[in-house]
Amino acid sequence: MSGAEALVVLGVIQAIISIIDGTKQVYDTAKNAQGLPEAFREVAGRLPIVRNILESAKQHIDKGDANDDSCKGVKHVVEACEIKTKKLVNLFHKAIPADRTMDLKRYYTAVKTYGKGNEVEKLMKGMLEDVQLLACERGMNIATKAQEEQIVESITEVSAVSPSVPEYVFQEPGFTNNNYGPGTQYNAKGKNIAQGSARQYNSAGGAMHFGSIEDETDLCLSALFLTDPKDDREKLVNIKGSRVDGTCEWIKSNELYHSWLHSRSQLLWLSGGPGKGKTMLSIFLAEELERTAQYSQDVLILQYFCDNKDEKRRTAVTIIRGLIFQLLQSRQKLFNHILPSFKIQKESLFLASSFETLWRIFESMICDPILSTTYCVLDGLDECDEASLEVLLGKFAGLLSATTNDSSACHLSLIVVSRELPDFVPELLLGFPRIRLDPDADIEVNDDIHRFIEEKVNGLSRHRNYPEPLRVHVKEVFHNRAQGTFLWVGIVAKALKKYKASEVENALDYFPPGLDELYARMLLQIDVGRQEIAARILRWVVMAVRPLTLSELSTALETTLR
């Protein structure tokens, strides 16, 4: 990859690809729906063409084959394409709601809000023209001749599609207005009923626009969205595996948790070292609180899972955006707190520079009288950008401090799950109750680890047909060497899958006790001739502010990695 321009373009392209995938999913759920305009089928059929060109551009840039000038030249093109793509997915959601029934009235209203020229077929034509420009950029060379011809053909075909919105929809029919009492009234051409001494001014023509609140809320929600925390949680489960039965249950009988659960407004800090099962405990708490909320319409559950590998989930602004998104999804009336700012600032409201504004909006929402009990699980704060995290944690501490908080005004009960790093975290949370997974809950955590070991060893035994004495031996080794961490068990269990039953006993010698020794042994196993380059790679990976691609790492090392 090249420089800053390449990073920006790459990020926009990835965002467009994700939106296209989402749009295709929406269409696929109702592609046979009765009443679906032909334009939707034509547009959905061209989405893969746009995606393929963008994917080629992404790979081209990611490999470092595009210089910064080329990226700068196409930046405005991909940004324009992103705007069209966001409008397109919103229109698909309008026309095909969650119940998969066509709703053309909502679609027509949404198109009118955007303005004529924003019908799905015209947005697709614009997107195809954008990727055509992208493919023609001299420094890109991302499309084959066949693909270029396919784009030209698609633009022609989409241009010939029957309009998805009839012309009469754009003709303002006027409106009916009732006026009572004194005052001045301005009316568009249309029916008017006036009673009292009101002076009336009627426009002989032209449109008077009265924006739909529903459309404004949808646009705001679309601009606010980054990721769905529930989807993030499911991805974590897919990566880490499902919770072993019986684990994490101990937290429900913990006195500090029980006190937090029944308080009106409080912050509880749950801390632990690496490999202690913090994220699985966070997932359990979120699921448990969701079960609690099923029995009360007044209880609201918020959750957020930070990830330093995902730029959409590792800053103060992305966290607040995620929490506000969930609040708005659950309580429509809370839009009153954000729409005034959104009407003025539009998408710029959600930039990194707007943290203070977003915090003010979040705080006003969480103190709104329409809310009752609002539980929030915030996992992995130690994975966030330090500078913005310090500000965010300070805000939460101030909001929920027993000395400054008006418990009758704030409805938030927050659990923060993290390590004790960075150093300012323990300082900011000093006055709040805290559950330490080590040492306060050593017994409970060790019981969970024993269940986890049992599950993993039994899985290995079934997979490789261990004889019973070997199964017992492996389980004992895991108990003796795990040193109270789930992570050690997970790493070693995964590594042992490749060994036959006859090889396992000797293979266990490769895995020393504890995470530190295990990592050290893994480093020592690197070939002598590659240890220097491995050390350089490790330094770059550790010091980088975000995860690096292979091409970026190759450039940093001034060598070619194959």
Coordinates of C-alpha atoms in Angstrom, one line a residue:
M1 CA 0.0 0.0 0.0
S2 CA 1.1 3.5 -0.7
G3 CA 0.4 6.4 1.7
A4 CA -2.5 8.3 3.4
E5 CA -4.6 8.7 0.2
A6 CA -4.4 4.9 -0.4
L7 CA -5.7 4.2 3.1
V8 CA -8.6 6.6 2.7
V9 CA -9.6 5.1 -0.7
L10 CA -9.2 1.5 0.6
G11 CA -11.4 2.3 3.6
V12 CA -14.1 3.8 1.3
I13 CA -14.0 0.9 -1.1
Q14 CA -14.3 -1.6 1.7
A15 CA -17.3 0.3 3.1
I16 CA -19.0 0.2 -0.3
I17 CA -18.4 -3.5 -0.7
S18 CA -20.0 -4.1 2.7
I19 CA -23.1 -2.0 1.8
I20 CA -23.4 -3.8 -1.5
D21 CA -23.4 -7.2 0.2
G22 CA -26.1 -5.9 2.6
T23 CA -28.2 -4.6 -0.3
K24 CA -28.0 -8.0 -2.1
Q25 CA -29.1 -9.7 1.1
V26 CA -32.1 -7.4 1.4
Y27 CA -33.1 -8.1 -2.2
D28 CA -32.6 -11.9 -1.9
T29 CA -35.1 -12.1 0.9
A30 CA -37.9 -10.8 -1.3
K31 CA -36.8 -11.1 -4.9
N32 CA -40.0 -13.0 -5.8
A33 CA -42.2 -10.6 -3.9
Q34 CA -45.4 -9.6 -5.8
G35 CA -45.4 -5.9 -7.0
L36 CA -41.6 -5.5 -6.9
P37 CA -40.7 -3.1 -9.8
E38 CA -38.5 -4.5 -12.5
A39 CA -35.9 -1.8 -11.7
F40 CA -35.1 -3.5 -8.5
R41 CA -34.3 -6.8 -10.3
E42 CA -32.2 -5.0 -12.8
V43 CA -30.3 -3.1 -10.1
A44 CA -29.7 -6.2 -8.0
G45 CA -28.4 -8.0 -11.1
R46 CA -25.7 -5.3 -11.6
L47 CA -24.5 -5.2 -8.0
P48 CA -21.9 -8.0 -8.6
I49 CA -20.4 -6.0 -11.5
V50 CA -19.8 -3.0 -9.2
R51 CA -18.5 -5.3 -6.4
N52 CA -16.1 -7.1 -8.7
I53 CA -14.5 -3.9 -9.9
L54 CA -14.2 -2.6 -6.4
E55 CA -12.7 -5.8 -5.1
S56 CA -10.1 -5.7 -7.9
A57 CA -9.3 -2.1 -7.0
K58 CA -9.0 -3.1 -3.3
Q59 CA -6.6 -5.9 -4.1
H60 CA -4.6 -3.6 -6.4
I61 CA -4.2 -1.0 -3.7
D62 CA -3.6 -3.5 -1.0
K63 CA -0.7 -5.0 -2.9
G64 CA 0.9 -1.6 -3.3
D65 CA 0.4 -1.5 -7.1
A66 CA -1.3 1.9 -7.0
N67 CA 0.7 5.0 -6.3
D68 CA -0.5 7.8 -4.1
D69 CA -1.3 10.0 -7.2
S70 CA -3.5 7.4 -8.6
C71 CA -5.4 7.0 -5.3
K72 CA -5.7 10.8 -5.0
G73 CA -7.2 10.9 -8.6
V74 CA -9.9 8.4 -7.7
K75 CA -10.7 9.5 -4.2
H76 CA -13.6 11.7 -5.2
V77 CA -14.9 9.0 -7.5
V78 CA -15.2 6.3 -4.7
E79 CA -16.5 8.8 -2.2
A80 CA -19.3 9.8 -4.7
C81 CA -20.0 6.1 -5.3
E82 CA -20.3 5.5 -1.5
I83 CA -22.9 8.2 -1.2
K84 CA -25.0 6.6 -4.0
T85 CA -24.6 3.2 -2.4
K86 CA -25.8 4.3 1.0
K87 CA -28.9 5.9 -0.6
L88 CA -29.4 2.7 -2.6
V89 CA -29.4 0.4 0.4
N90 CA -31.7 2.7 2.3
L91 CA -34.2 2.7 -0.6
F92 CA -34.1 -1.1 -0.7
H93 CA -34.8 -1.2 3.0
K94 CA -37.8 1.1 2.4
A95 CA -39.2 -0.9 -0.4
I96 CA -38.5 -4.3 1.2
P97 CA -39.1 -4.0 5.0
A98 CA -38.2 -6.8 7.5
D99 CA -41.5 -8.6 6.9
R100 CA -40.5 -9.0 3.2
T101 CA -43.7 -7.3 1.9
M102 CA -43.4 -4.7 -0.8
D103 CA -44.1 -1.1 0.4
L104 CA -43.8 1.2 -2.6
K105 CA -45.4 4.1 -0.7
R106 CA -42.4 4.2 1.7
Y107 CA -40.1 3.9 -1.3
Y108 CA -41.7 6.8 -3.2
T109 CA -41.5 9.0 -0.1
A110 CA -37.8 8.2 0.5
V111 CA -37.0 9.0 -3.2
K112 CA -38.9 12.3 -2.9
T113 CA -36.8 13.1 0.2
Y114 CA -33.6 12.6 -1.7
G115 CA -35.0 14.3 -4.8
K116 CA -35.7 13.4 -8.4
G117 CA -32.8 11.5 -9.9
N118 CA -32.3 9.3 -6.9
E119 CA -34.5 6.4 -8.0
V120 CA -32.7 3.0 -7.6
E121 CA -32.1 2.6 -11.4
K122 CA -30.5 6.0 -11.6
L123 CA -28.4 5.5 -8.5
M124 CA -27.2 2.2 -10.1
K125 CA -26.4 4.0 -13.4
G126 CA -24.3 6.5 -11.4
M127 CA -22.5 3.7 -9.5
L128 CA -21.7 2.0 -12.8
E129 CA -20.3 5.2 -14.2
D130 CA -18.2 5.7 -11.1
V131 CA -16.6 2.3 -11.3
Q132 CA -16.1 2.9 -15.0
L133 CA -14.1 6.0 -14.1
L134 CA -12.2 4.0 -11.5
A135 CA -11.4 1.3 -14.0
C136 CA -10.1 3.9 -16.5
E137 CA -7.7 5.5 -14.1
R138 CA -4.2 5.0 -15.6
G139 CA -2.5 4.0 -12.4
M140 CA -5.1 1.3 -11.6
N141 CA -5.5 -1.1 -14.5
I142 CA -8.0 -3.1 -12.6
A143 CA -10.5 -4.1 -15.2
T144 CA -10.2 -6.5 -18.1
K145 CA -11.5 -5.5 -21.6
A146 CA -14.4 -7.9 -21.1
Q147 CA -15.3 -6.2 -17.8
E148 CA -15.0 -2.7 -19.4
E149 CA -17.4 -3.8 -22.1
Q150 CA -19.7 -5.3 -19.4
I151 CA -19.9 -2.0 -17.6
V152 CA -20.7 -0.1 -20.8
E153 CA -23.4 -2.6 -21.7
S154 CA -24.9 -2.4 -18.1
I155 CA -25.0 1.4 -18.2
T156 CA -27.0 1.2 -21.5
E157 CA -29.4 -1.5 -20.1
V158 CA -30.0 0.3 -16.8
S159 CA -30.7 3.5 -18.7
A160 CA -33.5 1.8 -20.6
V161 CA -35.2 0.4 -17.5
S162 CA -38.8 1.5 -16.8
P163 CA -38.9 4.2 -14.1
S164 CA -39.4 2.7 -10.6
V165 CA -41.2 5.9 -9.5
P166 CA -44.1 7.3 -11.7
E167 CA -43.8 10.9 -12.8
Y168 CA -46.9 11.9 -10.9
V169 CA -45.2 11.1 -7.6
F170 CA -42.9 14.1 -8.1
Q171 CA -45.7 16.5 -8.9
E172 CA -46.7 18.4 -5.7
P173 CA -50.4 18.1 -5.3
G174 CA -50.5 20.7 -2.6
F175 CA -51.8 20.1 0.8
T176 CA -54.7 20.9 3.1
N177 CA -54.0 23.3 5.9
N178 CA -56.3 24.3 8.7
N179 CA -55.7 27.7 10.3
Y180 CA -57.6 28.9 13.3
G181 CA -57.3 32.4 14.9
P182 CA -55.1 35.4 13.9
G183 CA -51.9 35.2 12.1
T184 CA -50.2 35.1 8.7
Q185 CA -50.5 31.9 6.6
Y186 CA -48.4 30.9 3.5
N187 CA -49.9 28.1 1.4
A188 CA -48.8 26.2 -1.6
K189 CA -51.4 25.9 -4.3
G190 CA -54.0 23.5 -3.1
K191 CA -56.9 23.3 -0.8
N192 CA -57.1 25.8 2.1
I193 CA -59.5 26.1 4.9
A194 CA -59.0 29.2 7.1
Q195 CA -61.1 30.3 10.0
G196 CA -60.7 33.5 11.9
S197 CA -58.9 36.7 10.8
A198 CA -55.8 35.0 9.3
R199 CA -54.2 36.7 6.3
Q200 CA -53.5 34.1 3.6
Y201 CA -50.7 34.1 1.0
N202 CA -51.1 31.4 -1.7
S203 CA -48.4 30.4 -4.0
A204 CA -49.6 30.0 -7.6
G205 CA -47.0 27.3 -8.3
G206 CA -43.8 25.7 -7.1
A207 CA -43.3 23.1 -4.4
M208 CA -43.3 23.6 -0.7
H209 CA -41.4 20.8 1.0
F210 CA -42.4 19.6 4.4
G211 CA -39.8 17.0 5.4
S212 CA -40.9 13.7 6.7
I213 CA -39.7 13.0 10.2
E214 CA -39.6 9.3 9.4
D215 CA -37.3 9.9 6.5
E216 CA -35.0 12.1 8.6
T217 CA -34.7 9.4 11.3
D218 CA -33.8 6.8 8.7
L219 CA -31.2 9.0 7.1
C220 CA -29.8 9.7 10.6
L221 CA -29.7 6.1 11.6
S222 CA -28.0 5.1 8.3
A223 CA -25.3 7.7 8.7
L224 CA -24.8 6.8 12.4
F225 CA -24.4 3.0 11.7
L226 CA -21.0 1.4 11.8
T227 CA -21.6 -2.2 13.0
D228 CA -24.4 -4.0 14.8
P229 CA -23.0 -5.0 18.3
K230 CA -25.2 -8.1 18.3
D231 CA -23.5 -9.2 15.0
D232 CA -20.1 -8.4 16.6
R233 CA -21.0 -10.6 19.5
E234 CA -22.0 -13.5 17.2
K235 CA -18.7 -13.2 15.3
L236 CA -16.8 -13.5 18.6
V237 CA -18.8 -16.6 19.4
N238 CA -17.9 -18.0 16.0
I239 CA -14.2 -17.3 16.6
K240 CA -13.9 -18.3 20.2
G241 CA -16.5 -21.1 20.2
S242 CA -19.7 -21.4 22.2
R243 CA -19.6 -21.1 26.0
V244 CA -19.1 -24.4 27.8
D245 CA -22.1 -25.3 29.8
G246 CA -21.8 -24.3 33.5
T247 CA -19.1 -21.7 32.9
C248 CA -19.7 -18.0 33.8
E249 CA -22.7 -18.9 35.9
W250 CA -20.9 -17.9 39.1
I251 CA -21.2 -14.2 38.3
K252 CA -25.0 -14.3 39.0
S253 CA -24.4 -15.0 42.7
N254 CA -21.6 -12.5 43.1
E255 CA -22.6 -9.9 45.7
L256 CA -21.1 -6.9 43.8
Y257 CA -22.9 -8.0 40.6
H258 CA -26.1 -8.5 42.4
S259 CA -25.9 -5.1 44.0
W260 CA -25.1 -3.5 40.5
L261 CA -28.1 -5.4 39.0
H262 CA -30.5 -3.9 41.4
S263 CA -29.1 -0.4 41.5
R264 CA -30.7 2.4 39.6
S265 CA -27.4 3.9 38.3
Q266 CA -24.0 2.5 38.9
L267 CA -20.7 1.5 37.2
L268 CA -19.2 -1.9 37.9
W269 CA -15.6 -2.7 36.7
L270 CA -14.8 -6.3 35.9
S271 CA -11.1 -6.7 35.5
G272 CA -8.7 -9.5 34.6
G273 CA -5.4 -10.4 32.9
P274 CA -5.0 -11.9 29.5
G275 CA -6.6 -15.2 28.8
K276 CA -8.9 -15.0 31.9
G277 CA -12.2 -15.3 29.9
K278 CA -13.3 -11.7 30.1
T279 CA -14.9 -11.6 26.7
M280 CA -16.8 -14.8 27.1
L281 CA -18.0 -13.5 30.5
S282 CA -19.2 -10.3 28.7
I283 CA -21.1 -12.3 26.2
F284 CA -22.7 -14.3 28.9
L285 CA -23.7 -11.1 30.8
A286 CA -25.2 -9.6 27.6
E287 CA -27.2 -12.8 26.9
E288 CA -28.3 -13.1 30.6
L289 CA -29.4 -9.4 30.7
E290 CA -31.3 -9.9 27.4
R291 CA -33.2 -12.8 29.0
T292 CA -34.0 -10.5 32.0
A293 CA -35.3 -7.8 29.6
Q294 CA -37.7 -10.2 28.0
Y295 CA -39.9 -10.1 31.1
S296 CA -40.1 -6.3 31.2
Q297 CA -40.7 -3.8 28.4
D298 CA -39.1 -1.1 30.5
V299 CA -35.6 -2.7 30.7
L300 CA -33.2 -1.8 27.9
I301 CA -30.0 -3.6 27.1
L302 CA -26.9 -2.0 25.4
Q303 CA -23.7 -3.8 24.6
Y304 CA -20.5 -3.1 22.8
F305 CA -17.4 -5.2 22.0
C306 CA -14.3 -3.3 21.3
D307 CA -11.7 -4.7 18.9
N308 CA -8.3 -3.1 18.2
K309 CA -8.2 -4.9 14.8
D310 CA -11.3 -3.1 13.6
E311 CA -11.2 0.6 13.0
K312 CA -15.0 0.8 13.4
R313 CA -14.7 -0.6 17.0
R314 CA -11.7 1.0 18.7
T315 CA -12.3 4.7 19.5
A316 CA -14.4 6.7 21.8
V317 CA -16.5 8.0 18.9
T318 CA -17.2 4.6 17.5
I319 CA -18.3 3.3 21.0
I320 CA -20.7 6.3 21.5
R321 CA -22.1 5.9 18.0
G322 CA -22.7 2.2 18.7
L323 CA -24.5 3.0 22.0
I324 CA -26.6 5.8 20.5
F325 CA -27.5 3.5 17.6
Q326 CA -28.9 0.9 20.0
L327 CA -30.8 3.5 22.0
L328 CA -32.5 4.9 18.8
Q329 CA -33.4 1.5 17.6
S330 CA -35.1 0.7 20.9
R331 CA -36.7 4.1 21.7
Q332 CA -37.9 6.2 18.7
K333 CA -38.7 9.2 20.8
L334 CA -35.0 9.6 21.6
F335 CA -34.5 10.9 18.0
N336 CA -35.5 14.3 19.4
H337 CA -32.1 14.5 21.0
I338 CA -30.1 14.0 17.8
L339 CA -32.1 15.3 14.9
P340 CA -31.5 19.0 15.6
S341 CA -27.7 18.5 15.3
F342 CA -28.0 16.0 12.4
K343 CA -30.1 18.5 10.4
I344 CA -27.3 21.0 10.6
Q345 CA -24.1 18.8 10.6
K346 CA -25.4 15.8 8.5
E347 CA -22.7 13.1 8.3
S348 CA -20.1 15.3 9.8
L349 CA -21.9 14.9 13.2
F350 CA -20.3 11.4 13.3
L351 CA -16.7 12.3 12.6
A352 CA -13.9 11.8 15.2
S353 CA -13.9 15.5 15.9
S354 CA -17.5 15.5 17.0
F355 CA -17.0 13.5 20.2
E356 CA -18.1 16.2 22.6
T357 CA -21.3 16.8 20.6
L358 CA -22.1 13.0 20.5
W359 CA -21.4 12.7 24.2
R360 CA -23.8 15.5 25.0
I361 CA -26.4 13.8 22.8
F362 CA -25.8 10.4 24.5
E363 CA -26.0 11.9 28.0
S364 CA -29.3 13.7 27.2
M365 CA -30.7 10.4 25.9
I366 CA -29.6 8.4 28.9
C367 CA -31.2 10.9 31.2
D368 CA -34.5 11.1 29.3
P369 CA -37.5 10.3 31.5
I370 CA -38.9 7.9 28.9
L371 CA -36.1 5.5 29.8
S372 CA -36.2 3.3 32.8
T373 CA -33.5 0.8 33.7
T374 CA -30.8 0.7 31.0
Y375 CA -28.1 -2.0 31.4
C376 CA -24.9 -1.7 29.3
V377 CA -22.0 -4.2 28.9
L378 CA -18.9 -2.6 27.5
D379 CA -16.2 -5.2 26.7
G380 CA -12.5 -4.8 25.9
L381 CA -12.0 -1.1 26.6
D382 CA -8.2 -1.8 26.9
E383 CA -8.2 -2.5 23.2
C384 CA -9.2 1.1 22.3
D385 CA -7.1 4.1 21.3
E386 CA -5.6 5.4 24.5
A387 CA -6.1 9.1 24.0
S388 CA -9.8 8.9 23.2
L389 CA -10.4 6.1 25.7
E390 CA -9.1 8.3 28.6
V391 CA -11.6 11.0 27.6
L392 CA -14.5 8.6 27.3
L393 CA -13.8 6.8 30.5
G394 CA -13.6 10.1 32.3
K395 CA -17.0 11.0 30.9
F396 CA -18.5 7.8 32.2
A397 CA -16.9 8.2 35.5
G398 CA -18.2 11.7 35.9
L399 CA -21.7 10.7 34.8
L400 CA -22.0 7.7 37.2
S401 CA -20.0 9.1 40.1
A402 CA -21.8 8.7 43.4
T403 CA -20.7 12.3 44.3
T404 CA -21.9 14.0 41.2
N405 CA -24.7 11.9 39.7
D406 CA -28.3 12.6 40.3
S407 CA -29.6 9.0 40.5
S408 CA -33.1 10.2 39.6
A409 CA -31.9 11.6 36.3
C410 CA -29.5 9.0 34.9
H411 CA -30.9 5.6 34.0
L412 CA -27.6 3.9 33.0
S413 CA -26.1 0.9 34.8
L414 CA -22.8 0.1 33.2
I415 CA -20.4 -2.8 33.4
V416 CA -16.9 -2.1 32.1
V417 CA -14.9 -5.3 31.3
S418 CA -11.1 -4.8 30.7
R419 CA -7.6 -5.4 31.7
E420 CA -5.9 -3.0 34.2
L421 CA -4.3 -1.2 31.2
P422 CA -3.6 1.5 30.3
D423 CA -2.5 2.9 33.6
F424 CA -5.2 5.6 33.8
V425 CA -8.0 3.0 33.8
P426 CA -7.5 2.0 37.5
E427 CA -7.1 5.7 38.4
L428 CA -10.3 6.8 36.7
L429 CA -12.3 3.8 38.1
L430 CA -10.8 4.0 41.6
G431 CA -14.1 4.9 43.3
F432 CA -16.3 2.3 41.7
P433 CA -17.0 -1.3 42.8
R434 CA -14.7 -3.9 41.1
I435 CA -14.7 -7.6 40.5
R436 CA -11.2 -8.9 40.0
L437 CA -11.1 -12.2 38.0
D438 CA -7.7 -12.6 39.6
P439 CA -7.4 -12.9 42.6
D440 CA -11.0 -12.1 43.8
A441 CA -12.6 -14.8 41.7
D442 CA -9.7 -17.3 41.4
I443 CA -11.8 -20.2 42.6
E444 CA -14.7 -19.5 40.3
V445 CA -12.5 -18.9 37.3
N446 CA -10.5 -22.1 38.0
D447 CA -13.7 -24.1 38.1
D448 CA -14.7 -22.7 34.7
I449 CA -11.2 -23.5 33.3
H450 CA -11.6 -27.1 34.6
R451 CA -14.9 -27.4 32.7
F452 CA -13.3 -25.8 29.6
I453 CA -10.4 -28.3 29.8
E454 CA -12.8 -31.2 30.1
E455 CA -14.7 -30.0 27.0
K456 CA -11.5 -29.5 24.9
V457 CA -9.8 -32.7 25.9
N458 CA -12.9 -34.7 25.3
G459 CA -13.2 -33.1 21.8
L460 CA -9.5 -34.0 21.1
S461 CA -10.2 -37.6 22.3
R462 CA -13.1 -38.0 20.0
H463 CA -11.3 -36.4 17.1
R464 CA -8.1 -38.6 17.4
N465 CA -9.5 -41.6 19.2
Y466 CA -7.4 -41.3 22.3
P467 CA -7.3 -44.3 24.6
E468 CA -8.7 -43.5 28.0
P469 CA -5.2 -43.4 29.8
L470 CA -4.0 -40.8 27.2
R471 CA -7.2 -38.7 27.6
V472 CA -6.7 -38.7 31.4
H473 CA -3.0 -37.8 31.0
V474 CA -3.7 -34.9 28.6
K475 CA -6.3 -33.5 31.0
E476 CA -3.8 -33.6 33.9
V477 CA -1.2 -31.8 31.8
F478 CA -3.7 -29.1 30.9
H479 CA -4.6 -28.6 34.5
N480 CA -1.0 -28.4 35.6
R481 CA 0.2 -26.0 32.9
A482 CA -2.7 -23.7 32.1
Q483 CA -2.0 -21.6 35.1
G484 CA -5.5 -20.2 35.3
T485 CA -5.9 -19.1 31.7
F486 CA -8.4 -20.2 29.1
L487 CA -6.1 -18.9 26.4
W488 CA -3.3 -21.4 27.1
V489 CA -5.9 -24.2 26.9
G490 CA -7.3 -22.9 23.6
I491 CA -3.9 -22.5 21.9
V492 CA -2.6 -25.9 22.9
A493 CA -5.8 -27.8 22.2
K494 CA -5.8 -26.3 18.7
A495 CA -2.2 -27.2 18.1
L496 CA -2.7 -30.8 19.3
K497 CA -5.4 -31.5 16.7
K498 CA -2.7 -32.2 14.1
Y499 CA -1.0 -34.9 16.1
K500 CA -2.1 -38.6 16.0
A501 CA -2.8 -40.3 19.3
S502 CA 0.6 -42.0 19.3
E503 CA 2.3 -38.6 18.9
V504 CA 0.5 -36.6 21.5
E505 CA 2.5 -37.6 24.6
N506 CA 5.8 -36.4 23.0
A507 CA 4.1 -33.4 21.5
L508 CA 3.0 -32.2 24.9
D509 CA 6.7 -31.4 25.6
Y510 CA 6.5 -28.6 23.1
F511 CA 4.1 -26.7 25.3
P512 CA 5.5 -25.3 28.6
P513 CA 3.4 -24.0 31.4
G514 CA 1.9 -20.5 31.3
L515 CA 1.4 -18.0 28.5
D516 CA 4.8 -16.3 28.8
E517 CA 6.7 -19.5 28.5
L518 CA 4.4 -20.8 25.7
Y519 CA 5.0 -17.6 23.7
A520 CA 8.8 -17.8 24.4
R521 CA 8.9 -21.4 23.1
M522 CA 7.0 -20.4 20.0
L523 CA 9.6 -17.7 19.3
L524 CA 12.5 -20.1 19.9
Q525 CA 11.0 -22.5 17.3
I526 CA 11.6 -20.0 14.6
D527 CA 14.5 -21.0 12.3
V528 CA 17.8 -19.3 13.2
G529 CA 18.1 -17.8 9.7
R530 CA 14.7 -16.1 10.1
Q531 CA 14.9 -14.9 13.7
E532 CA 16.3 -11.5 12.7
I533 CA 13.5 -10.8 10.3
A534 CA 11.0 -12.2 12.7
A535 CA 12.2 -9.8 15.4
R536 CA 11.8 -6.8 13.0
I537 CA 8.3 -8.0 12.1
L538 CA 7.4 -8.3 15.7
R539 CA 8.6 -4.7 16.4
W540 CA 6.5 -3.3 13.6
V541 CA 3.5 -5.2 14.6
V542 CA 3.7 -4.2 18.2
M543 CA 4.4 -0.5 17.5
A544 CA 1.8 0.0 14.7
V545 CA -1.2 2.0 15.7
R546 CA -3.4 -0.5 13.8
P547 CA -3.0 -4.0 12.2
L548 CA -0.8 -3.9 9.1
T549 CA -1.5 -5.6 5.8
L550 CA 1.2 -7.8 4.3
S551 CA 2.0 -5.2 1.7
E552 CA 2.4 -2.5 4.3
L553 CA 4.6 -4.7 6.5
S554 CA 6.7 -5.6 3.4
T555 CA 7.2 -1.9 2.7
A556 CA 8.1 -1.2 6.3
L557 CA 10.7 -3.9 6.3
E558 CA 12.1 -2.9 2.9
T559 CA 11.9 -6.4 1.8
T560 CA 9.6 -8.7 -0.2
L561 CA 7.6 -11.2 1.9
R562 CA 6.6 -14.3 0.0

